[in-house]
């Protein structure tokens, strides 16, 4: 059973309430609705940023996995052993993924 996200429900409620308050010419209530709508929009932006971060991290991990499997596959130019240079490159790539994961955690922390 699928349910609507709480943020979407809250945004719909606030939009409906704003229409009512506009009809009643309640400026104070409209101010509150605009304030809450801005908070919801900021949260949506943070969620979208976190989603993009997660997708990028997933792509980077997949790319690193392909690179490692390629380096481990024996062929005419390589015996299928990761040498020191390849290990250093893999370590650099893994370090970059770690940095991106920390940024991702920061974006998720903003949602708490």
PDB file of N, CA and C in Angstrom:
ATOM      1  N   UNK A   1       0.843  -1.178   0.000  1.00  0.00           N
ATOM      2  CA  UNK A   1       0.000   0.000   0.000  1.00  0.00           C
ATOM      3  C   UNK A   1       0.890   1.243   0.000  1.00  0.00           C
ATOM      4  N   UNK A   2       0.713   2.073  -1.000  1.00  0.00           N
ATOM      5  CA  UNK A   2       1.514   3.281  -1.141  1.00  0.00           C
ATOM      6  C   UNK A   2       0.800   4.461  -0.485  1.00  0.00           C
ATOM      7  N   UNK A   3       1.558   5.281   0.188  1.00  0.00           N
ATOM      8  CA  UNK A   3       0.996   6.483   0.800  1.00  0.00           C
ATOM      9  C   UNK A   3       1.780   7.690   0.306  1.00  0.00           C
ATOM     10  N   UNK A   4       1.174   8.844   0.402  1.00  0.00           N
ATOM     11  CA  UNK A   4       1.842  10.078   0.014  1.00  0.00           C
ATOM     12  C   UNK A   4       2.897  10.446   1.053  1.00  0.00           C
ATOM     13  N   UNK A   5       3.956  11.069   0.580  1.00  0.00           N
ATOM     14  CA  UNK A   5       5.004  11.539   1.474  1.00  0.00           C
ATOM     15  C   UNK A   5       4.432  12.627   2.382  1.00  0.00           C
ATOM     16  N   UNK A   6       4.810  12.627   3.661  1.00  0.00           N
ATOM     17  CA  UNK A   6       4.283  13.645   4.583  1.00  0.00           C
ATOM     18  C   UNK A   6       4.526  15.074   4.109  1.00  0.00           C
ATOM     19  N   UNK A   7       5.649  15.320   3.487  1.00  0.00           N
ATOM     20  CA  UNK A   7       5.951  16.669   3.014  1.00  0.00           C
ATOM     21  C   UNK A   7       4.972  17.091   1.917  1.00  0.00           C
ATOM     22  N   UNK A   8       4.614  16.167   1.040  1.00  0.00           N
ATOM     23  CA  UNK A   8       3.648  16.488  -0.013  1.00  0.00           C
ATOM     24  C   UNK A   8       2.278  16.773   0.588  1.00  0.00           C
ATOM     25  N   UNK A   9       1.881  15.985   1.558  1.00  0.00           N
ATOM     26  CA  UNK A   9       0.599  16.213   2.221  1.00  0.00           C
ATOM     27  C   UNK A   9       0.582  17.572   2.906  1.00  0.00           C
ATOM     28  N   UNK A  10       1.672  17.891   3.600  1.00  0.00           N
ATOM     29  CA  UNK A  10       1.760  19.179   4.286  1.00  0.00           C
ATOM     30  C   UNK A  10       1.741  20.332   3.281  1.00  0.00           C
ATOM     31  N   UNK A  11       2.448  20.177   2.171  1.00  0.00           N
ATOM     32  CA  UNK A  11       2.464  21.226   1.146  1.00  0.00           C
ATOM     33  C   UNK A  11       1.066  21.430   0.565  1.00  0.00           C
ATOM     34  N   UNK A  12       0.350  20.343   0.323  1.00  0.00           N
ATOM     35  CA  UNK A  12      -1.014  20.463  -0.211  1.00  0.00           C
ATOM     36  C   UNK A  12      -1.934  21.129   0.807  1.00  0.00           C
ATOM     37  N   UNK A  13      -1.785  20.764   2.070  1.00  0.00           N
ATOM     38  CA  UNK A  13      -2.595  21.377   3.125  1.00  0.00           C
ATOM     39  C   UNK A  13      -2.333  22.876   3.213  1.00  0.00           C
ATOM     40  N   UNK A  14      -1.063  23.250   3.185  1.00  0.00           N
ATOM     41  CA  UNK A  14      -0.698  24.665   3.294  1.00  0.00           C
ATOM     42  C   UNK A  14      -1.211  25.443   2.077  1.00  0.00           C
ATOM     43  N   UNK A  15      -1.122  24.858   0.884  1.00  0.00           N
ATOM     44  CA  UNK A  15      -1.620  25.539  -0.313  1.00  0.00           C
ATOM     45  C   UNK A  15      -3.130  25.762  -0.215  1.00  0.00           C
ATOM     46  N   UNK A  16      -3.841  24.755   0.261  1.00  0.00           N
ATOM     47  CA  UNK A  16      -5.295  24.884   0.417  1.00  0.00           C
ATOM     48  C   UNK A  16      -5.633  25.923   1.478  1.00  0.00           C
ATOM     49  N   UNK A  17      -4.903  25.875   2.575  1.00  0.00           N
ATOM     50  CA  UNK A  17      -5.132  26.846   3.647  1.00  0.00           C
ATOM     51  C   UNK A  17      -4.830  28.264   3.165  1.00  0.00           C
ATOM     52  N   UNK A  18      -3.779  28.411   2.348  1.00  0.00           N
ATOM     53  CA  UNK A  18      -3.424  29.738   1.818  1.00  0.00           C
ATOM     54  C   UNK A  18      -4.535  30.287   0.932  1.00  0.00           C
ATOM     55  N   UNK A  19      -5.171  29.416   0.148  1.00  0.00           N
ATOM     56  CA  UNK A  19      -6.291  29.871  -0.693  1.00  0.00           C
ATOM     57  C   UNK A  19      -7.435  30.393   0.173  1.00  0.00           C
ATOM     58  N   UNK A  20      -7.729  29.660   1.241  1.00  0.00           N
ATOM     59  CA  UNK A  20      -8.794  30.089   2.152  1.00  0.00           C
ATOM     60  C   UNK A  20      -8.433  31.418   2.815  1.00  0.00           C
ATOM     61  N   UNK A  21      -7.204  31.512   3.291  1.00  0.00           N
ATOM     62  CA  UNK A  21      -6.776  32.743   3.962  1.00  0.00           C
ATOM     63  C   UNK A  21      -6.733  33.921   3.003  1.00  0.00           C
ATOM     64  N   UNK A  22      -6.402  33.668   1.733  1.00  0.00           N
ATOM     65  CA  UNK A  22      -6.411  34.736   0.738  1.00  0.00           C
ATOM     66  C   UNK A  22      -7.838  35.236   0.523  1.00  0.00           C
ATOM     67  N   UNK A  23      -8.780  34.302   0.484  1.00  0.00           N
ATOM     68  CA  UNK A  23     -10.194  34.696   0.326  1.00  0.00           C
ATOM     69  C   UNK A  23     -10.669  35.498   1.533  1.00  0.00           C
ATOM     70  N   UNK A  24     -10.151  35.144   2.716  1.00  0.00           N
ATOM     71  CA  UNK A  24     -10.524  35.855   3.945  1.00  0.00           C
ATOM     72  C   UNK A  24      -9.686  37.123   4.163  1.00  0.00           C
ATOM     73  N   UNK A  25      -8.700  37.328   3.299  1.00  0.00           N
ATOM     74  CA  UNK A  25      -7.785  38.476   3.408  1.00  0.00           C
ATOM     75  C   UNK A  25      -7.070  38.505   4.762  1.00  0.00           C
ATOM     76  N   UNK A  26      -6.636  37.318   5.190  1.00  0.00           N
ATOM     77  CA  UNK A  26      -5.914  37.156   6.462  1.00  0.00           C
ATOM     78  C   UNK A  26      -4.411  37.214   6.175  1.00  0.00           C
ATOM     79  N   UNK A  27      -3.834  38.398   6.234  1.00  0.00           N
ATOM     80  CA  UNK A  27      -2.414  38.592   5.905  1.00  0.00           C
ATOM     81  C   UNK A  27      -1.488  37.862   6.886  1.00  0.00           C
ATOM     82  N   UNK A  28      -1.864  37.840   8.151  1.00  0.00           N
ATOM     83  CA  UNK A  28      -1.036  37.132   9.135  1.00  0.00           C
ATOM     84  C   UNK A  28      -0.989  35.643   8.843  1.00  0.00           C
ATOM     85  N   UNK A  29      -2.128  35.079   8.545  1.00  0.00           N
ATOM     86  CA  UNK A  29      -2.183  33.657   8.201  1.00  0.00           C
ATOM     87  C   UNK A  29      -1.445  33.354   6.915  1.00  0.00           C
ATOM     88  N   UNK A  30      -1.555  34.261   5.939  1.00  0.00           N
ATOM     89  CA  UNK A  30      -0.833  34.076   4.680  1.00  0.00           C
ATOM     90  C   UNK A  30       0.678  34.129   4.890  1.00  0.00           C
ATOM     91  N   UNK A  31       1.104  35.014   5.787  1.00  0.00           N
ATOM     92  CA  UNK A  31       2.536  35.081   6.109  1.00  0.00           C
ATOM     93  C   UNK A  31       3.006  33.742   6.658  1.00  0.00           C
ATOM     94  N   UNK A  32       2.234  33.166   7.573  1.00  0.00           N
ATOM     95  CA  UNK A  32       2.594  31.859   8.144  1.00  0.00           C
ATOM     96  C   UNK A  32       2.645  30.788   7.062  1.00  0.00           C
ATOM     97  N   UNK A  33       1.679  30.804   6.158  1.00  0.00           N
ATOM     98  CA  UNK A  33       1.656  29.818   5.076  1.00  0.00           C
ATOM     99  C   UNK A  33       2.871  29.971   4.163  1.00  0.00           C
ATOM    100  N   UNK A  34       3.230  31.209   3.828  1.00  0.00           N
ATOM    101  CA  UNK A  34       4.415  31.435   2.992  1.00  0.00           C
ATOM    102  C   UNK A  34       5.675  30.959   3.706  1.00  0.00           C
ATOM    103  N   UNK A  35       5.741  31.245   5.000  1.00  0.00           N
ATOM    104  CA  UNK A  35       6.894  30.810   5.791  1.00  0.00           C
ATOM    105  C   UNK A  35       7.017  29.287   5.772  1.00  0.00           C
ATOM    106  N   UNK A  36       5.916  28.596   6.024  1.00  0.00           N
ATOM    107  CA  UNK A  36       5.927  27.128   6.019  1.00  0.00           C
ATOM    108  C   UNK A  36       6.196  26.573   4.626  1.00  0.00           C
ATOM    109  N   UNK A  37       5.652  27.201   3.596  1.00  0.00           N
ATOM    110  CA  UNK A  37       5.896  26.757   2.223  1.00  0.00           C
ATOM    111  C   UNK A  37       7.382  26.890   1.875  1.00  0.00           C
ATOM    112  N   UNK A  38       8.020  27.959   2.344  1.00  0.00           N
ATOM    113  CA  UNK A  38       9.462  28.118   2.118  1.00  0.00           C
ATOM    114  C   UNK A  38      10.267  27.037   2.831  1.00  0.00           C
ATOM    115  N   UNK A  39       9.865  26.681   4.040  1.00  0.00           N
ATOM    116  CA  UNK A  39      10.548  25.601   4.755  1.00  0.00           C
ATOM    117  C   UNK A  39      10.405  24.275   4.012  1.00  0.00           C
ATOM    118  N   UNK A  40       9.224  24.022   3.498  1.00  0.00           N
ATOM    119  CA  UNK A  40       8.996  22.790   2.734  1.00  0.00           C
ATOM    120  C   UNK A  40       9.848  22.783   1.473  1.00  0.00           C
ATOM    121  N   UNK A  41       9.929  23.910   0.800  1.00  0.00           N
ATOM    122  CA  UNK A  41      10.734  23.984  -0.421  1.00  0.00           C
ATOM    123  C   UNK A  41      12.211  23.758  -0.112  1.00  0.00           C
ATOM    124  N   UNK A  42      12.693  24.305   1.004  1.00  0.00           N
ATOM    125  CA  UNK A  42      14.090  24.054   1.401  1.00  0.00           C
ATOM    126  C   UNK A  42      14.317  22.579   1.659  1.00  0.00           C
ATOM    127  N   UNK A  43      13.351  21.926   2.315  1.00  0.00           N
ATOM    128  CA  UNK A  43      13.496  20.495   2.584  1.00  0.00           C
ATOM    129  C   UNK A  43      13.491  19.695   1.279  1.00  0.00           C
ATOM    130  N   UNK A  44      12.621  20.065   0.366  1.00  0.00           N
ATOM    131  CA  UNK A  44      12.596  19.376  -0.928  1.00  0.00           C
ATOM    132  C   UNK A  44      13.927  19.525  -1.649  1.00  0.00           C
ATOM    133  N   UNK A  45      14.516  20.707  -1.574  1.00  0.00           N
ATOM    134  CA  UNK A  45      15.816  20.939  -2.202  1.00  0.00           C
ATOM    135  C   UNK A  45      16.880  20.059  -1.562  1.00  0.00           C
ATOM    136  N   UNK A  46      16.867  19.968  -0.238  1.00  0.00           N
ATOM    137  CA  UNK A  46      17.838  19.121   0.465  1.00  0.00           C
ATOM    138  C   UNK A  46      17.655  17.646   0.093  1.00  0.00           C
ATOM    139  N   UNK A  47      16.421  17.202  -0.002  1.00  0.00           N
ATOM    140  CA  UNK A  47      16.154  15.810  -0.386  1.00  0.00           C
ATOM    141  C   UNK A  47      16.643  15.562  -1.805  1.00  0.00           C
ATOM    142  N   UNK A  48      16.390  16.490  -2.700  1.00  0.00           N
ATOM    143  CA  UNK A  48      16.835  16.339  -4.077  1.00  0.00           C
ATOM    144  C   UNK A  48      18.358  16.311  -4.155  1.00  0.00           C
ATOM    145  N   UNK A  49      19.008  17.172  -3.389  1.00  0.00           N
ATOM    146  CA  UNK A  49      20.476  17.172  -3.347  1.00  0.00           C
ATOM    147  C   UNK A  49      20.999  15.848  -2.821  1.00  0.00           C
ATOM    148  N   UNK A  50      20.386  15.326  -1.767  1.00  0.00           N
ATOM    149  CA  UNK A  50      20.812  14.041  -1.206  1.00  0.00           C
ATOM    150  C   UNK A  50      20.584  12.911  -2.198  1.00  0.00           C
ATOM    151  N   UNK A  51      19.490  12.981  -2.959  1.00  0.00           N
ATOM    152  CA  UNK A  51      19.219  11.951  -3.964  1.00  0.00           C
ATOM    153  C   UNK A  51      20.292  11.969  -5.050  1.00  0.00           C
ATOM    154  N   UNK A  52      20.637  13.157  -5.516  1.00  0.00           N
ATOM    155  CA  UNK A  52      21.676  13.288  -6.542  1.00  0.00           C
ATOM    156  C   UNK A  52      23.013  12.783  -5.996  1.00  0.00           C
ATOM    157  N   UNK A  53      23.330  13.147  -4.761  1.00  0.00           N
ATOM    158  CA  UNK A  53      24.563  12.661  -4.128  1.00  0.00           C
ATOM    159  C   UNK A  53      24.597  11.142  -4.108  1.00  0.00           C
ATOM    160  N   UNK A  54      23.501  10.525  -3.696  1.00  0.00           N
ATOM    161  CA  UNK A  54      23.437   9.071  -3.595  1.00  0.00           C
ATOM    162  C   UNK A  54      23.612   8.420  -4.966  1.00  0.00           C
ATOM    163  N   UNK A  55      22.986   8.987  -5.984  1.00  0.00           N
ATOM    164  CA  UNK A  55      23.138   8.452  -7.339  1.00  0.00           C
ATOM    165  C   UNK A  55      24.582   8.561  -7.810  1.00  0.00           C
ATOM    166  N   UNK A  56      25.217   9.703  -7.541  1.00  0.00           N
ATOM    167  CA  UNK A  56      26.613   9.893  -7.944  1.00  0.00           C
ATOM    168  C   UNK A  56      27.522   8.910  -7.221  1.00  0.00           C
ATOM    169  N   UNK A  57      27.290   8.705  -5.940  1.00  0.00           N
ATOM    170  CA  UNK A  57      28.101   7.754  -5.179  1.00  0.00           C
ATOM    171  C   UNK A  57      27.914   6.350  -5.742  1.00  0.00           C
ATOM    172  N   UNK A  58      26.682   5.984  -6.056  1.00  0.00           N
ATOM    173  CA  UNK A  58      26.417   4.677  -6.657  1.00  0.00           C
ATOM    174  C   UNK A  58      27.138   4.510  -7.983  1.00  0.00           C
ATOM    175  N   UNK A  59      27.119   5.558  -8.809  1.00  0.00           N
ATOM    176  CA  UNK A  59      27.823   5.506 -10.094  1.00  0.00           C
ATOM    177  C   UNK A  59      29.329   5.376  -9.894  1.00  0.00           C
ATOM    178  N   UNK A  60      29.871   6.117  -8.927  1.00  0.00           N
ATOM    179  CA  UNK A  60      31.308   6.060  -8.656  1.00  0.00           C
ATOM    180  C   UNK A  60      31.719   4.681  -8.168  1.00  0.00           C
ATOM    181  N   UNK A  61      30.904   4.076  -7.309  1.00  0.00           N
ATOM    182  CA  UNK A  61      31.210   2.732  -6.814  1.00  0.00           C
ATOM    183  C   UNK A  61      31.174   1.730  -7.966  1.00  0.00           C
ATOM    184  N   UNK A  62      30.167   1.833  -8.834  1.00  0.00           N
ATOM    185  CA  UNK A  62      30.072   0.930  -9.984  1.00  0.00           C
ATOM    186  C   UNK A  62      31.271   1.100 -10.910  1.00  0.00           C
ATOM    187  N   UNK A  63      31.678   2.342 -11.121  1.00  0.00           N
ATOM    188  CA  UNK A  63      32.831   2.614 -11.977  1.00  0.00           C
ATOM    189  C   UNK A  63      34.109   2.038 -11.355  1.00  0.00           C
ATOM    190  N   UNK A  64      34.268   2.212 -10.049  1.00  0.00           N
ATOM    191  CA  UNK A  64      35.436   1.666  -9.359  1.00  0.00           C
ATOM    192  C   UNK A  64      35.446   0.141  -9.435  1.00  0.00           C
ATOM    193  N   UNK A  65      34.277  -0.456  -9.287  1.00  0.00           N
ATOM    194  CA  UNK A  65      34.169  -1.922  -9.373  1.00  0.00           C
ATOM    195  C   UNK A  65      34.586  -2.403 -10.767  1.00  0.00           C
ATOM    196  N   UNK A  66      34.084  -1.728 -11.814  1.00  0.00           N
ATOM    197  CA  UNK A  66      34.461  -2.112 -13.191  1.00  0.00           C
ATOM    198  C   UNK A  66      35.969  -1.966 -13.405  1.00  0.00           C
ATOM    199  N   UNK A  67      36.524  -0.887 -12.872  1.00  0.00           N
ATOM    200  CA  UNK A  67      37.961  -0.645 -13.025  1.00  0.00           C
ATOM    201  C   UNK A  67      38.758  -1.738 -12.321  1.00  0.00           C
ATOM    202  N   UNK A  68      38.330  -2.108 -11.122  1.00  0.00           N
ATOM    203  CA  UNK A  68      39.039  -3.140 -10.373  1.00  0.00           C
ATOM    204  C   UNK A  68      38.924  -4.492 -11.084  1.00  0.00           C
ATOM    205  N   UNK A  69      37.728  -4.819 -11.570  1.00  0.00           N
ATOM    206  CA  UNK A  69      37.562  -6.081 -12.299  1.00  0.00           C
ATOM    207  C   UNK A  69      38.390  -6.090 -13.581  1.00  0.00           C
ATOM    208  N   UNK A  70      38.466  -4.935 -14.253  1.00  0.00           N
ATOM    209  CA  UNK A  70      39.286  -4.833 -15.458  1.00  0.00           C
ATOM    210  C   UNK A  70      40.754  -5.066 -15.121  1.00  0.00           C
ATOM    211  N   UNK A  71      41.223  -4.476 -14.017  1.00  0.00           N
ATOM    212  CA  UNK A  71      42.619  -4.625 -13.620  1.00  0.00           C
ATOM    213  C   UNK A  71      42.928  -6.059 -13.183  1.00  0.00           C
ATOM    214  N   UNK A  72      41.935  -6.768 -12.680  1.00  0.00           N
ATOM    215  CA  UNK A  72      42.142  -8.146 -12.231  1.00  0.00           C
ATOM    216  C   UNK A  72      41.998  -9.179 -13.353  1.00  0.00           C
ATOM    217  N   UNK A  73      41.466  -8.752 -14.497  1.00  0.00           N
ATOM    218  CA  UNK A  73      41.274  -9.684 -15.609  1.00  0.00           C
ATOM    219  C   UNK A  73      42.598  -9.867 -16.355  1.00  0.00           C
ATOM    220  N   UNK A  74      43.065 -11.103 -16.465  1.00  0.00           N
ATOM    221  CA  UNK A  74      44.318 -11.329 -17.207  1.00  0.00           C
ATOM    222  C   UNK A  74      44.083 -11.135 -18.710  1.00  0.00           C
ATOM    223  N   UNK A  75      45.033 -10.472 -19.357  1.00  0.00           N
ATOM    224  CA  UNK A  75      44.990 -10.304 -20.805  1.00  0.00           C
ATOM    225  C   UNK A  75      46.423 -10.238 -21.318  1.00  0.00           C
ATOM    226  N   UNK A  76      46.579  -9.812 -22.571  1.00  0.00           N
ATOM    227  CA  UNK A  76      47.907  -9.784 -23.188  1.00  0.00           C
ATOM    228  C   UNK A  76      48.871  -8.808 -22.528  1.00  0.00           C
ATOM    229  N   UNK A  77      48.347  -7.745 -21.928  1.00  0.00           N
ATOM    230  CA  UNK A  77      49.230  -6.728 -21.350  1.00  0.00           C
ATOM    231  C   UNK A  77      49.305  -6.787 -19.832  1.00  0.00           C
ATOM    232  N   UNK A  78      48.494  -7.651 -19.203  1.00  0.00           N
ATOM    233  CA  UNK A  78      48.483  -7.714 -17.745  1.00  0.00           C
ATOM    234  C   UNK A  78      48.222  -9.151 -17.288  1.00  0.00           C
ATOM    235  N   UNK A  79      48.932  -9.573 -16.223  1.00  0.00           N
ATOM    236  CA  UNK A  79      48.719 -10.933 -15.727  1.00  0.00           C
ATOM    237  C   UNK A  79      47.478 -11.073 -14.837  1.00  0.00           C
ATOM    238  N   UNK A  80      46.722  -9.995 -14.643  1.00  0.00           N
ATOM    239  CA  UNK A  80      45.533 -10.055 -13.800  1.00  0.00           C
ATOM    240  C   UNK A  80      45.825  -9.824 -12.335  1.00  0.00           C
ATOM    241  N   UNK A  81      46.901  -9.096 -12.079  1.00  0.00           N
ATOM    242  CA  UNK A  81      47.287  -8.763 -10.707  1.00  0.00           C
ATOM    243  C   UNK A  81      47.337  -7.237 -10.612  1.00  0.00           C
ATOM    244  N   UNK A  82      46.789  -6.717  -9.539  1.00  0.00           N
ATOM    245  CA  UNK A  82      46.816  -5.273  -9.351  1.00  0.00           C
ATOM    246  C   UNK A  82      48.199  -4.885  -8.848  1.00  0.00           C
ATOM    247  N   UNK A  83      48.892  -4.046  -9.635  1.00  0.00           N
ATOM    248  CA  UNK A  83      50.231  -3.616  -9.230  1.00  0.00           C
ATOM    249  C   UNK A  83      50.133  -2.371  -8.346  1.00  0.00           C
ATOM    250  N   UNK A  84      51.277  -1.882  -7.922  1.00  0.00           N
ATOM    251  CA  UNK A  84      51.305  -0.758  -6.979  1.00  0.00           C
ATOM    252  C   UNK A  84      50.672   0.508  -7.579  1.00  0.00           C
ATOM    253  N   UNK A  85      50.928   0.781  -8.852  1.00  0.00           N
ATOM    254  CA  UNK A  85      50.356   1.963  -9.492  1.00  0.00           C
ATOM    255  C   UNK A  85      48.832   1.863  -9.563  1.00  0.00           C
ATOM    256  N   UNK A  86      48.339   0.705  -9.969  1.00  0.00           N
ATOM    257  CA  UNK A  86      46.892   0.500 -10.046  1.00  0.00           C
ATOM    258  C   UNK A  86      46.256   0.568  -8.659  1.00  0.00           C
ATOM    259  N   UNK A  87      46.941   0.018  -7.663  1.00  0.00           N
ATOM    260  CA  UNK A  87      46.427   0.070  -6.295  1.00  0.00           C
ATOM    261  C   UNK A  87      46.348   1.512  -5.807  1.00  0.00           C
ATOM    262  N   UNK A  88      47.335   2.323  -6.149  1.00  0.00           N
ATOM    263  CA  UNK A  88      47.330   3.733  -5.766  1.00  0.00           C
ATOM    264  C   UNK A  88      46.174   4.471  -6.431  1.00  0.00           C
ATOM    265  N   UNK A  89      45.926   4.175  -7.713  1.00  0.00           N
ATOM    266  CA  UNK A  89      44.798   4.789  -8.418  1.00  0.00           C
ATOM    267  C   UNK A  89      43.471   4.380  -7.782  1.00  0.00           C
ATOM    268  N   UNK A  90      43.341   3.098  -7.468  1.00  0.00           N
ATOM    269  CA  UNK A  90      42.115   2.613  -6.829  1.00  0.00           C
ATOM    270  C   UNK A  90      41.920   3.265  -5.464  1.00  0.00           C
ATOM    271  N   UNK A  91      43.003   3.404  -4.714  1.00  0.00           N
ATOM    272  CA  UNK A  91      42.930   4.050  -3.403  1.00  0.00           C
ATOM    273  C   UNK A  91      42.512   5.511  -3.537  1.00  0.00           C
ATOM    274  N   UNK A  92      43.030   6.195  -4.540  1.00  0.00           N
ATOM    275  CA  UNK A  92      42.640   7.588  -4.790  1.00  0.00           C
ATOM    276  C   UNK A  92      41.150   7.674  -5.111  1.00  0.00           C
ATOM    277  N   UNK A  93      40.694   6.784  -6.000  1.00  0.00           N
ATOM    278  CA  UNK A  93      39.269   6.777  -6.365  1.00  0.00           C
ATOM    279  C   UNK A  93      38.390   6.462  -5.156  1.00  0.00           C
ATOM    280  N   UNK A  94      38.813   5.518  -4.357  1.00  0.00           N
ATOM    281  CA  UNK A  94      38.055   5.149  -3.156  1.00  0.00           C
ATOM    282  C   UNK A  94      38.027   6.301  -2.155  1.00  0.00           C
ATOM    283  N   UNK A  95      39.125   7.026  -2.043  1.00  0.00           N
ATOM    284  CA  UNK A  95      39.182   8.193  -1.160  1.00  0.00           C
ATOM    285  C   UNK A  95      38.189   9.254  -1.607  1.00  0.00           C
ATOM    286  N   UNK A  96      38.076   9.452  -2.928  1.00  0.00           N
ATOM    287  CA  UNK A  96      37.122  10.430  -3.464  1.00  0.00           C
ATOM    288  C   UNK A  96      35.692  10.001  -3.152  1.00  0.00           C
ATOM    289  N   UNK A  97      35.412   8.719  -3.252  1.00  0.00           N
ATOM    290  CA  UNK A  97      34.075   8.215  -2.912  1.00  0.00           C
ATOM    291  C   UNK A  97      33.793   8.475  -1.429  1.00  0.00           C
ATOM    292  N   UNK A  98      34.789   8.271  -0.583  1.00  0.00           N
ATOM    293  CA  UNK A  98      34.624   8.546   0.847  1.00  0.00           C
ATOM    294  C   UNK A  98      34.313  10.006   1.113  1.00  0.00           C
ATOM    295  N   UNK A  99      34.996  10.896   0.408  1.00  0.00           N
ATOM    296  CA  UNK A  99      34.728  12.329   0.556  1.00  0.00           C
ATOM    297  C   UNK A  99      33.300  12.654   0.132  1.00  0.00           C
ATOM    298  N   UNK A 100      32.883  12.104  -0.989  1.00  0.00           N
ATOM    299  CA  UNK A 100      31.514  12.339  -1.466  1.00  0.00           C
ATOM    300  C   UNK A 100      30.489  11.755  -0.497  1.00  0.00           C
ATOM    301  N   UNK A 101      30.800  10.621   0.103  1.00  0.00           N
ATOM    302  CA  UNK A 101      29.884  10.015   1.078  1.00  0.00           C
ATOM    303  C   UNK A 101      29.755  10.905   2.312  1.00  0.00           C
ATOM    304  N   UNK A 102      30.842  11.525   2.743  1.00  0.00           N
ATOM    305  CA  UNK A 102      30.771  12.447   3.887  1.00  0.00           C
ATOM    306  C   UNK A 102      29.898  13.659   3.559  1.00  0.00           C
ATOM    307  N   UNK A 103      30.023  14.183   2.346  1.00  0.00           N
ATOM    308  CA  UNK A 103      29.156  15.299   1.939  1.00  0.00           C
ATOM    309  C   UNK A 103      27.696  14.851   1.925  1.00  0.00           C
ATOM    310  N   UNK A 104      27.480  13.629   1.467  1.00  0.00           N
ATOM    311  CA  UNK A 104      26.123  13.080   1.430  1.00  0.00           C
ATOM    312  C   UNK A 104      25.546  12.996   2.836  1.00  0.00           C
ATOM    313  N   UNK A 105      26.349  12.544   3.781  1.00  0.00           N
ATOM    314  CA  UNK A 105      25.909  12.483   5.187  1.00  0.00           C
ATOM    315  C   UNK A 105      25.558  13.887   5.689  1.00  0.00           C
ATOM    316  N   UNK A 106      26.352  14.874   5.293  1.00  0.00           N
ATOM    317  CA  UNK A 106      26.047  16.260   5.685  1.00  0.00           C
ATOM    318  C   UNK A 106      24.697  16.718   5.162  1.00  0.00           C
ATOM    319  N   UNK A 107      24.394  16.381   3.901  1.00  0.00           N
ATOM    320  CA  UNK A 107      23.085  16.740   3.350  1.00  0.00           C
ATOM    321  C   UNK A 107      21.970  16.015   4.089  1.00  0.00           C
ATOM    322  N   UNK A 108      22.189  14.757   4.420  1.00  0.00           N
ATOM    323  CA  UNK A 108      21.163  14.023   5.159  1.00  0.00           C
ATOM    324  C   UNK A 108      20.980  14.587   6.560  1.00  0.00           C
ATOM    325  N   UNK A 109      22.079  15.026   7.174  1.00  0.00           N
ATOM    326  CA  UNK A 109      21.993  15.599   8.520  1.00  0.00           C
ATOM    327  C   UNK A 109      21.141  16.868   8.516  1.00  0.00           C
ATOM    328  N   UNK A 110      21.205  17.640   7.425  1.00  0.00           N
ATOM    329  CA  UNK A 110      20.380  18.853   7.333  1.00  0.00           C
ATOM    330  C   UNK A 110      18.894  18.535   7.350  1.00  0.00           C
ATOM    331  N   UNK A 111      18.551  17.295   7.028  1.00  0.00           N
ATOM    332  CA  UNK A 111      17.135  16.924   7.009  1.00  0.00           C
ATOM    333  C   UNK A 111      16.602  16.556   8.381  1.00  0.00           C
ATOM    334  N   UNK A 112      17.484  16.395   9.351  1.00  0.00           N
ATOM    335  CA  UNK A 112      17.056  16.008  10.690  1.00  0.00           C
ATOM    336  C   UNK A 112      16.621  17.201  11.508  1.00  0.00           C
TER     337      UNK A 112
END
